[in-house]
CSV table of N, CA and C in Angstrom, one decimal:
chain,number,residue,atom,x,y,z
A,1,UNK,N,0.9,-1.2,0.0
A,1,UNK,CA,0.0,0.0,0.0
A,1,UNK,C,0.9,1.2,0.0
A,2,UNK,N,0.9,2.1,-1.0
A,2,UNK,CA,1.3,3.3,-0.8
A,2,UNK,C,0.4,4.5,-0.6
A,3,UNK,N,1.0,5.4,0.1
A,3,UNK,CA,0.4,6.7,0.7
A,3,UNK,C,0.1,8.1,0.1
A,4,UNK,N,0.9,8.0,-0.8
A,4,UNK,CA,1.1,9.0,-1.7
A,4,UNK,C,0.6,9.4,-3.1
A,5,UNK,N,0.3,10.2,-3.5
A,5,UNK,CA,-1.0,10.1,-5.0
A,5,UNK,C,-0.1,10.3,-5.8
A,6,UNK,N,0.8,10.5,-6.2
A,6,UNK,CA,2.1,10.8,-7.1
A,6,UNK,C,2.1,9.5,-8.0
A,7,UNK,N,1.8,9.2,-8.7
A,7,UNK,CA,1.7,7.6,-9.7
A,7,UNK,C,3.4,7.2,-9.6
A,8,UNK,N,4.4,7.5,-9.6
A,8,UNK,CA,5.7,7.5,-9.8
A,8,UNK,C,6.2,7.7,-11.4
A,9,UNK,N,7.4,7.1,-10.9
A,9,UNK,CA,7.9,7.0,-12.5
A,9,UNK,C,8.5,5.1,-12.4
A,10,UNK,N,8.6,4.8,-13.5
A,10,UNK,CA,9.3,3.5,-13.8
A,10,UNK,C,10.0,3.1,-12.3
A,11,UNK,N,11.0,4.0,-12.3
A,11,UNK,CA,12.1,3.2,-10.7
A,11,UNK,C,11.4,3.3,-9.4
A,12,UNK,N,10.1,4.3,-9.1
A,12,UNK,CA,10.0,4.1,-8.3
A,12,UNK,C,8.6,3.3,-8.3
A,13,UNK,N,8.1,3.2,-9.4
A,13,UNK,CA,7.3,1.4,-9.1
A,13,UNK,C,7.9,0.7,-8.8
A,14,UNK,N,9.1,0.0,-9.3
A,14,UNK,CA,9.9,-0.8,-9.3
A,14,UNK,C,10.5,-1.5,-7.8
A,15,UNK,N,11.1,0.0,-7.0
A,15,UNK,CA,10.9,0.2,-5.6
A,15,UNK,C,9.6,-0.2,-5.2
A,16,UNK,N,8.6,0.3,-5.1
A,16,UNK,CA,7.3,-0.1,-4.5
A,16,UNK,C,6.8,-1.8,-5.0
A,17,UNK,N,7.3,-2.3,-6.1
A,17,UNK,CA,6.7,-4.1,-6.1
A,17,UNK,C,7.6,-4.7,-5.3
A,18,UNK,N,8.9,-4.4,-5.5
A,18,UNK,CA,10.0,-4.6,-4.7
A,18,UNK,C,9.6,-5.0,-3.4
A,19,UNK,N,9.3,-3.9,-3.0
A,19,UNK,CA,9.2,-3.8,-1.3
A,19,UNK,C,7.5,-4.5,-1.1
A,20,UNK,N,7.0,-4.4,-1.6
A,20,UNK,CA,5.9,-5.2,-1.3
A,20,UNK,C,6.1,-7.0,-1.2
A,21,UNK,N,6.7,-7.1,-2.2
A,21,UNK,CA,6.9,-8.6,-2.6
A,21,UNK,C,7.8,-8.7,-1.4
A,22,UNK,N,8.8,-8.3,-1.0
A,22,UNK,CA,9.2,-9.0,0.1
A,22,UNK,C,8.8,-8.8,1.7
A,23,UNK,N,7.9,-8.0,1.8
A,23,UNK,CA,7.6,-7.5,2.9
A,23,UNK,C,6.3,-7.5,3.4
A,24,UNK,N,5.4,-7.4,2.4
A,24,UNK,CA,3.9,-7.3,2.5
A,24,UNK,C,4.0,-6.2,3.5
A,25,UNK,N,4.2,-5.4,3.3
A,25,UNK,CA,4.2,-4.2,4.1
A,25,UNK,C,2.4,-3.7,4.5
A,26,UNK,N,2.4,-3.4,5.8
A,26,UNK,CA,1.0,-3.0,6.4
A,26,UNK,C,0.7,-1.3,5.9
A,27,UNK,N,2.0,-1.1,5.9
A,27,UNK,CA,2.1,0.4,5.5
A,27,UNK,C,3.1,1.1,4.6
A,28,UNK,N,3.4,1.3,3.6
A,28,UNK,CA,4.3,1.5,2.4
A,28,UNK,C,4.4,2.9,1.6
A,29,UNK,N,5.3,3.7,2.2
A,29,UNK,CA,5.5,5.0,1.7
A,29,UNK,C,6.6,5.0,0.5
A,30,UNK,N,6.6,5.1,-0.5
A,30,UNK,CA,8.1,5.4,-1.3
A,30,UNK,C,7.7,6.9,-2.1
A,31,UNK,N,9.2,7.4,-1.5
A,31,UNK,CA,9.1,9.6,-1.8
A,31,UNK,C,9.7,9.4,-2.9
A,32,UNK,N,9.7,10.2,-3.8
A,32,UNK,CA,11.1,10.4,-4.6
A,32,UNK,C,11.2,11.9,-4.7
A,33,UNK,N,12.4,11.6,-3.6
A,33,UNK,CA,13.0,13.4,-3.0
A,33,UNK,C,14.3,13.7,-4.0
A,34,UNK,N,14.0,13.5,-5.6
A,34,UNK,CA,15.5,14.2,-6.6
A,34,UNK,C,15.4,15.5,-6.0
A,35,UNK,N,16.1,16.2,-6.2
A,35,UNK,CA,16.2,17.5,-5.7
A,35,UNK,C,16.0,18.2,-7.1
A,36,UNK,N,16.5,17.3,-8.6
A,36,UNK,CA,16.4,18.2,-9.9
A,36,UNK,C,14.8,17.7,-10.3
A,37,UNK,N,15.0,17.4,-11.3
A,37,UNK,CA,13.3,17.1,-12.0
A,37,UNK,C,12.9,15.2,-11.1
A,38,UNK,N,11.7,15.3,-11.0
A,38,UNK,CA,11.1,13.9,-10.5
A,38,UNK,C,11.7,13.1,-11.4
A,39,UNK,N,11.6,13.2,-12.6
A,39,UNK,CA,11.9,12.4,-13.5
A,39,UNK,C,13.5,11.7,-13.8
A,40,UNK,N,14.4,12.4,-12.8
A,40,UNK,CA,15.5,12.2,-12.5
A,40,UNK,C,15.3,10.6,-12.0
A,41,UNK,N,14.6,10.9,-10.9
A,41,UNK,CA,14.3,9.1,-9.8
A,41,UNK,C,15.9,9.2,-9.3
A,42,UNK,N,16.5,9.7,-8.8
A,42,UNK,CA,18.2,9.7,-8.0
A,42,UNK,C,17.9,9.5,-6.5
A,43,UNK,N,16.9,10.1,-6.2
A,43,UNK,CA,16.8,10.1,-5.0
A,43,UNK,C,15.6,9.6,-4.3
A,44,UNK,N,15.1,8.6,-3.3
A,44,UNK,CA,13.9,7.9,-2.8
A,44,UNK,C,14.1,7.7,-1.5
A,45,UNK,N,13.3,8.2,-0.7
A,45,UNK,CA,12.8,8.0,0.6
A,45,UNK,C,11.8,6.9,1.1
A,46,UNK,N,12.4,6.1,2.0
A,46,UNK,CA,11.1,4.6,2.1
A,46,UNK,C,10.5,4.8,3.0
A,47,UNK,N,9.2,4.2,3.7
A,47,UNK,CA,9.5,4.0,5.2
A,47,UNK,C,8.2,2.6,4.6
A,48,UNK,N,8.5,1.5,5.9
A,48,UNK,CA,8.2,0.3,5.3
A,48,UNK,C,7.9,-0.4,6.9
A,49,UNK,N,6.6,-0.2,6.7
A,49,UNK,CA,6.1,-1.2,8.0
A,49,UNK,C,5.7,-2.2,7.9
A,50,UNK,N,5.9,-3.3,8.4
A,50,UNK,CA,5.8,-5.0,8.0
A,50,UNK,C,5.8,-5.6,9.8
A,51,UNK,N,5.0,-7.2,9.6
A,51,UNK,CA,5.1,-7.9,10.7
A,51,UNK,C,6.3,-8.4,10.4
A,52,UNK,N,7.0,-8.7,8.8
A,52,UNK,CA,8.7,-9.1,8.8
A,52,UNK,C,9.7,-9.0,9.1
A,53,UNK,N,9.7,-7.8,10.2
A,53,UNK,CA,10.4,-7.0,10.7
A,53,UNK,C,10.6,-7.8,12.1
A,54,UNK,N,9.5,-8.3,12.8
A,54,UNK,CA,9.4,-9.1,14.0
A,54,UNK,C,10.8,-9.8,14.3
A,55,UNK,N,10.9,-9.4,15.7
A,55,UNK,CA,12.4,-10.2,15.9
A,55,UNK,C,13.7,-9.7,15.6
A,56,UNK,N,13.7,-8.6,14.6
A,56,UNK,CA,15.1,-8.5,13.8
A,56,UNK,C,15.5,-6.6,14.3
A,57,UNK,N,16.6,-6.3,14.0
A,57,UNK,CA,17.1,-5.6,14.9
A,57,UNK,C,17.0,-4.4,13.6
A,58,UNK,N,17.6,-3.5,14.3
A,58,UNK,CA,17.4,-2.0,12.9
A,58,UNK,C,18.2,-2.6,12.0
A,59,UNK,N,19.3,-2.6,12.3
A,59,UNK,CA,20.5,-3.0,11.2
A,59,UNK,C,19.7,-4.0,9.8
A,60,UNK,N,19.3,-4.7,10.8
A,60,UNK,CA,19.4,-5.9,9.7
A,60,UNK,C,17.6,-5.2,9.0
A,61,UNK,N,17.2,-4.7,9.7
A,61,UNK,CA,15.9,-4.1,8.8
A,61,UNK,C,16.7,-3.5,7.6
A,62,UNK,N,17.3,-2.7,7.9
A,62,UNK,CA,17.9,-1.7,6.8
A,62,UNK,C,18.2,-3.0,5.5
A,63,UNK,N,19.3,-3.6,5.9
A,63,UNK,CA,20.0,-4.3,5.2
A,63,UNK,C,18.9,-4.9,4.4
A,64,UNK,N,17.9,-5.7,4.9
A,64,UNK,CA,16.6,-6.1,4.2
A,64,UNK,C,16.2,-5.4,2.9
A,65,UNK,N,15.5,-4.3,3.2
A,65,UNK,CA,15.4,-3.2,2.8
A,65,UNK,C,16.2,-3.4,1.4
A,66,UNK,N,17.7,-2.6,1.9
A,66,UNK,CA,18.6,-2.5,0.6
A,66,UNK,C,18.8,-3.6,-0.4
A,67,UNK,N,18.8,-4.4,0.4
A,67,UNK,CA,18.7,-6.1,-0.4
A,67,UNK,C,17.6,-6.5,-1.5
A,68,UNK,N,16.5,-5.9,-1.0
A,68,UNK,CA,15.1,-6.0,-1.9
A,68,UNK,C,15.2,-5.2,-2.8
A,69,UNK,N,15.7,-4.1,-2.4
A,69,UNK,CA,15.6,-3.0,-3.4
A,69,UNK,C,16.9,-3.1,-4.6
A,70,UNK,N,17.9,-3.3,-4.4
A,70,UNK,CA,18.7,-3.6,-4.9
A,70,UNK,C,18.6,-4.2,-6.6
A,71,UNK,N,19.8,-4.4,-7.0
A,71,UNK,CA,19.8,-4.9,-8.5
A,71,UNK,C,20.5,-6.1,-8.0
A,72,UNK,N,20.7,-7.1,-9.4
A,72,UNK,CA,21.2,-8.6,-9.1
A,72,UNK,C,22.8,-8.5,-8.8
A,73,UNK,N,23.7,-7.1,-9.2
A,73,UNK,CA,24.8,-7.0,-8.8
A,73,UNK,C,25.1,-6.2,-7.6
A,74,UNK,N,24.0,-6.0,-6.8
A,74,UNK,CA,24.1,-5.5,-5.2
A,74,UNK,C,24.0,-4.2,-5.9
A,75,UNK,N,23.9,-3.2,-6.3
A,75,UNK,CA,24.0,-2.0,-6.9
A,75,UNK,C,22.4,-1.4,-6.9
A,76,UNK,N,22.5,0.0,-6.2
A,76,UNK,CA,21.3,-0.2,-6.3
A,76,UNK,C,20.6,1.3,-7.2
A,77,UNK,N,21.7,1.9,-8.4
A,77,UNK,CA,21.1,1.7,-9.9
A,77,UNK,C,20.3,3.1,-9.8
A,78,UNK,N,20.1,3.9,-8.5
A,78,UNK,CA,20.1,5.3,-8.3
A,78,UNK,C,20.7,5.5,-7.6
A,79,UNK,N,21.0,7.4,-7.1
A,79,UNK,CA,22.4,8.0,-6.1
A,79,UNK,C,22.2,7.8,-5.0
A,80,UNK,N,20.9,7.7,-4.5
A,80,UNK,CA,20.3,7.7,-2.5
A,80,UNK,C,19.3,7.1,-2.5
A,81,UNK,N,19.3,6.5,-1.4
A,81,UNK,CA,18.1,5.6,-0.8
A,81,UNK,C,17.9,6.3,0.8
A,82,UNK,N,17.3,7.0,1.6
A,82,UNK,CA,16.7,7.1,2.7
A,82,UNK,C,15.9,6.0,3.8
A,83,UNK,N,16.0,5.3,4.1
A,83,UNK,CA,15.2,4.4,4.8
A,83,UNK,C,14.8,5.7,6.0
A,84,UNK,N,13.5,6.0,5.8
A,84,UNK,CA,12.5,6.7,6.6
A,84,UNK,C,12.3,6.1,7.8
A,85,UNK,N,11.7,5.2,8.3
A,85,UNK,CA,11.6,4.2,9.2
A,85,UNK,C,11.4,2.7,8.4
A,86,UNK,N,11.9,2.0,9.4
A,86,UNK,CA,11.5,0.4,8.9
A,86,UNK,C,10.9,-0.5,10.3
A,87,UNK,N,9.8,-0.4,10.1
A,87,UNK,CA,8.8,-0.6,11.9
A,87,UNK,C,8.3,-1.9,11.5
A,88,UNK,N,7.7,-2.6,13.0
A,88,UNK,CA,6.9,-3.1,12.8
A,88,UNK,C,5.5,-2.7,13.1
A,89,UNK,N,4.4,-3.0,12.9
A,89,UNK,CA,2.8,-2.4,12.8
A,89,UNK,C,2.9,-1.7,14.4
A,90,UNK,N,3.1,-2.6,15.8
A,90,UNK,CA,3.2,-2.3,16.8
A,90,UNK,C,4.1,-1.1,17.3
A,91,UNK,N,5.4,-1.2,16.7
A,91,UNK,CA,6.4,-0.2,17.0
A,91,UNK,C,5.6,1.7,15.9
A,92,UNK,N,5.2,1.1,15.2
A,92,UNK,CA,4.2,2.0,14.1
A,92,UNK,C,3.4,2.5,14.6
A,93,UNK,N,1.9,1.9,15.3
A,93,UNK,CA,1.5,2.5,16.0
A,93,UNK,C,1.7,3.2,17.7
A,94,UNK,N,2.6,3.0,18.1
A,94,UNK,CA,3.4,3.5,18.8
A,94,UNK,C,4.3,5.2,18.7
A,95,UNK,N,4.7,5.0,17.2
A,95,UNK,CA,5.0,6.4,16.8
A,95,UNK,C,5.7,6.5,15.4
A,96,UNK,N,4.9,7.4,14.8
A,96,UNK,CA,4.4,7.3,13.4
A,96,UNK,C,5.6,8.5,12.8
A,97,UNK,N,6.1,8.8,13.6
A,97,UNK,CA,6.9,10.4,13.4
A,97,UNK,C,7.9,9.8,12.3
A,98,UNK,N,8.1,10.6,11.1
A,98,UNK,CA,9.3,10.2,10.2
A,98,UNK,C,9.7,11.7,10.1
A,99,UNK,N,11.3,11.3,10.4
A,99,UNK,CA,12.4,12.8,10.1
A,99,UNK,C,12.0,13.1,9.4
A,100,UNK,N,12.3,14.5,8.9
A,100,UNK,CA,12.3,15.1,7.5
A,100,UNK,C,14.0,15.0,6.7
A,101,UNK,N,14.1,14.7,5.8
A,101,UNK,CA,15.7,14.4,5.0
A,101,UNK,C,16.0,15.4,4.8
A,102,UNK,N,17.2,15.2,5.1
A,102,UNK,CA,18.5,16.4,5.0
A,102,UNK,C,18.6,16.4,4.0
A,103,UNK,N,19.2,17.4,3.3
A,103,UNK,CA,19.7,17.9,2.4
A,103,UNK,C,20.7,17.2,1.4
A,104,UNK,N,20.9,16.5,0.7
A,104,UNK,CA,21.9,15.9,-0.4
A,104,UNK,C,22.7,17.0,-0.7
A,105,UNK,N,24.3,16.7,-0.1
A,105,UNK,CA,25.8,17.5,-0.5
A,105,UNK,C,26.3,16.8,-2.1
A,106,UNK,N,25.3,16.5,-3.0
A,106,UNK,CA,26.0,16.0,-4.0
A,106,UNK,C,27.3,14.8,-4.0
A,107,UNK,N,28.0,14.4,-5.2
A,107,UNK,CA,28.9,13.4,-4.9
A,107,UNK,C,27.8,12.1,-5.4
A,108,UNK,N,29.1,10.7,-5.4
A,108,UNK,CA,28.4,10.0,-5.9
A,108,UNK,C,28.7,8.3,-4.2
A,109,UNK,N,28.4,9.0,-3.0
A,109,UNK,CA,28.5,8.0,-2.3
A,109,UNK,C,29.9,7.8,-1.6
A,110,UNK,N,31.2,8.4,-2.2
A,110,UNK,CA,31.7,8.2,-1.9
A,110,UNK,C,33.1,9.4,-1.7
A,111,UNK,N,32.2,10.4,-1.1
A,111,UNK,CA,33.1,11.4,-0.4
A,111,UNK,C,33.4,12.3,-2.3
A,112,UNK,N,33.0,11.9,-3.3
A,112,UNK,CA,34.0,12.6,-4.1
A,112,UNK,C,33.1,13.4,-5.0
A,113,UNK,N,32.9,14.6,-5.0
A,113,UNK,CA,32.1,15.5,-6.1
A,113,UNK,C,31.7,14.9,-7.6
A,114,UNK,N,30.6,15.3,-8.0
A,114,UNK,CA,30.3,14.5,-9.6
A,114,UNK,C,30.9,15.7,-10.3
């Protein structure tokens, strides 16, 4: 289920079957925060509530996450990924607050300007 009326573009369906298929998520937000045109898709914000989550610690939510979303060569094929929250339904309704994202200093991940 997503939250958002924005139909997406190609990558960020892609994202949203993604994360569905592995997660059945109870609740399923995916942003796409490019900072140039939407149509860029560089930049996506998740937050992903699932009972899959049950048991497993932040870390390894994240890692889930990137794992799903990812390409067959671990690559994950745009500049940023945000993980907004990754809850379970319980921890969710408990508190629904998602940061708002910082600002992207450009670069490609790895400390070095494009």
């Amino acid at each position: 289920m997503s939250s958002n009326n924005y139909s997406g573009g190609p990558r960020q369906m892609l994202i949203e079957e993604r994360l569905n298929a592995a997660f059945s998520p109870t609740y399923l937000d995916v942003q796409n925060t490019s900072h140039g045109q939407k149509s860029d898709e560089s930049h996506f914000k998740v937050v992903v509530v699932s009972d899959a989550f049950e048991g497993t610690r932040l870390i390894g939510r994240h890692r889930a996450i990137n794992k799903a979303i990812s390409e067959s060569d671990g690559t994950l094929g745009f500049h940023s990924l945000e993980i907004g929250a990754a809850k379970t339904p319980e921890e969710w309704n408990k508190n629904s607050v998602v940061s708002a994202s910082p600002k992207c200093q450009g670069g490609d991940g790895r400390g070095m300007k494009n």
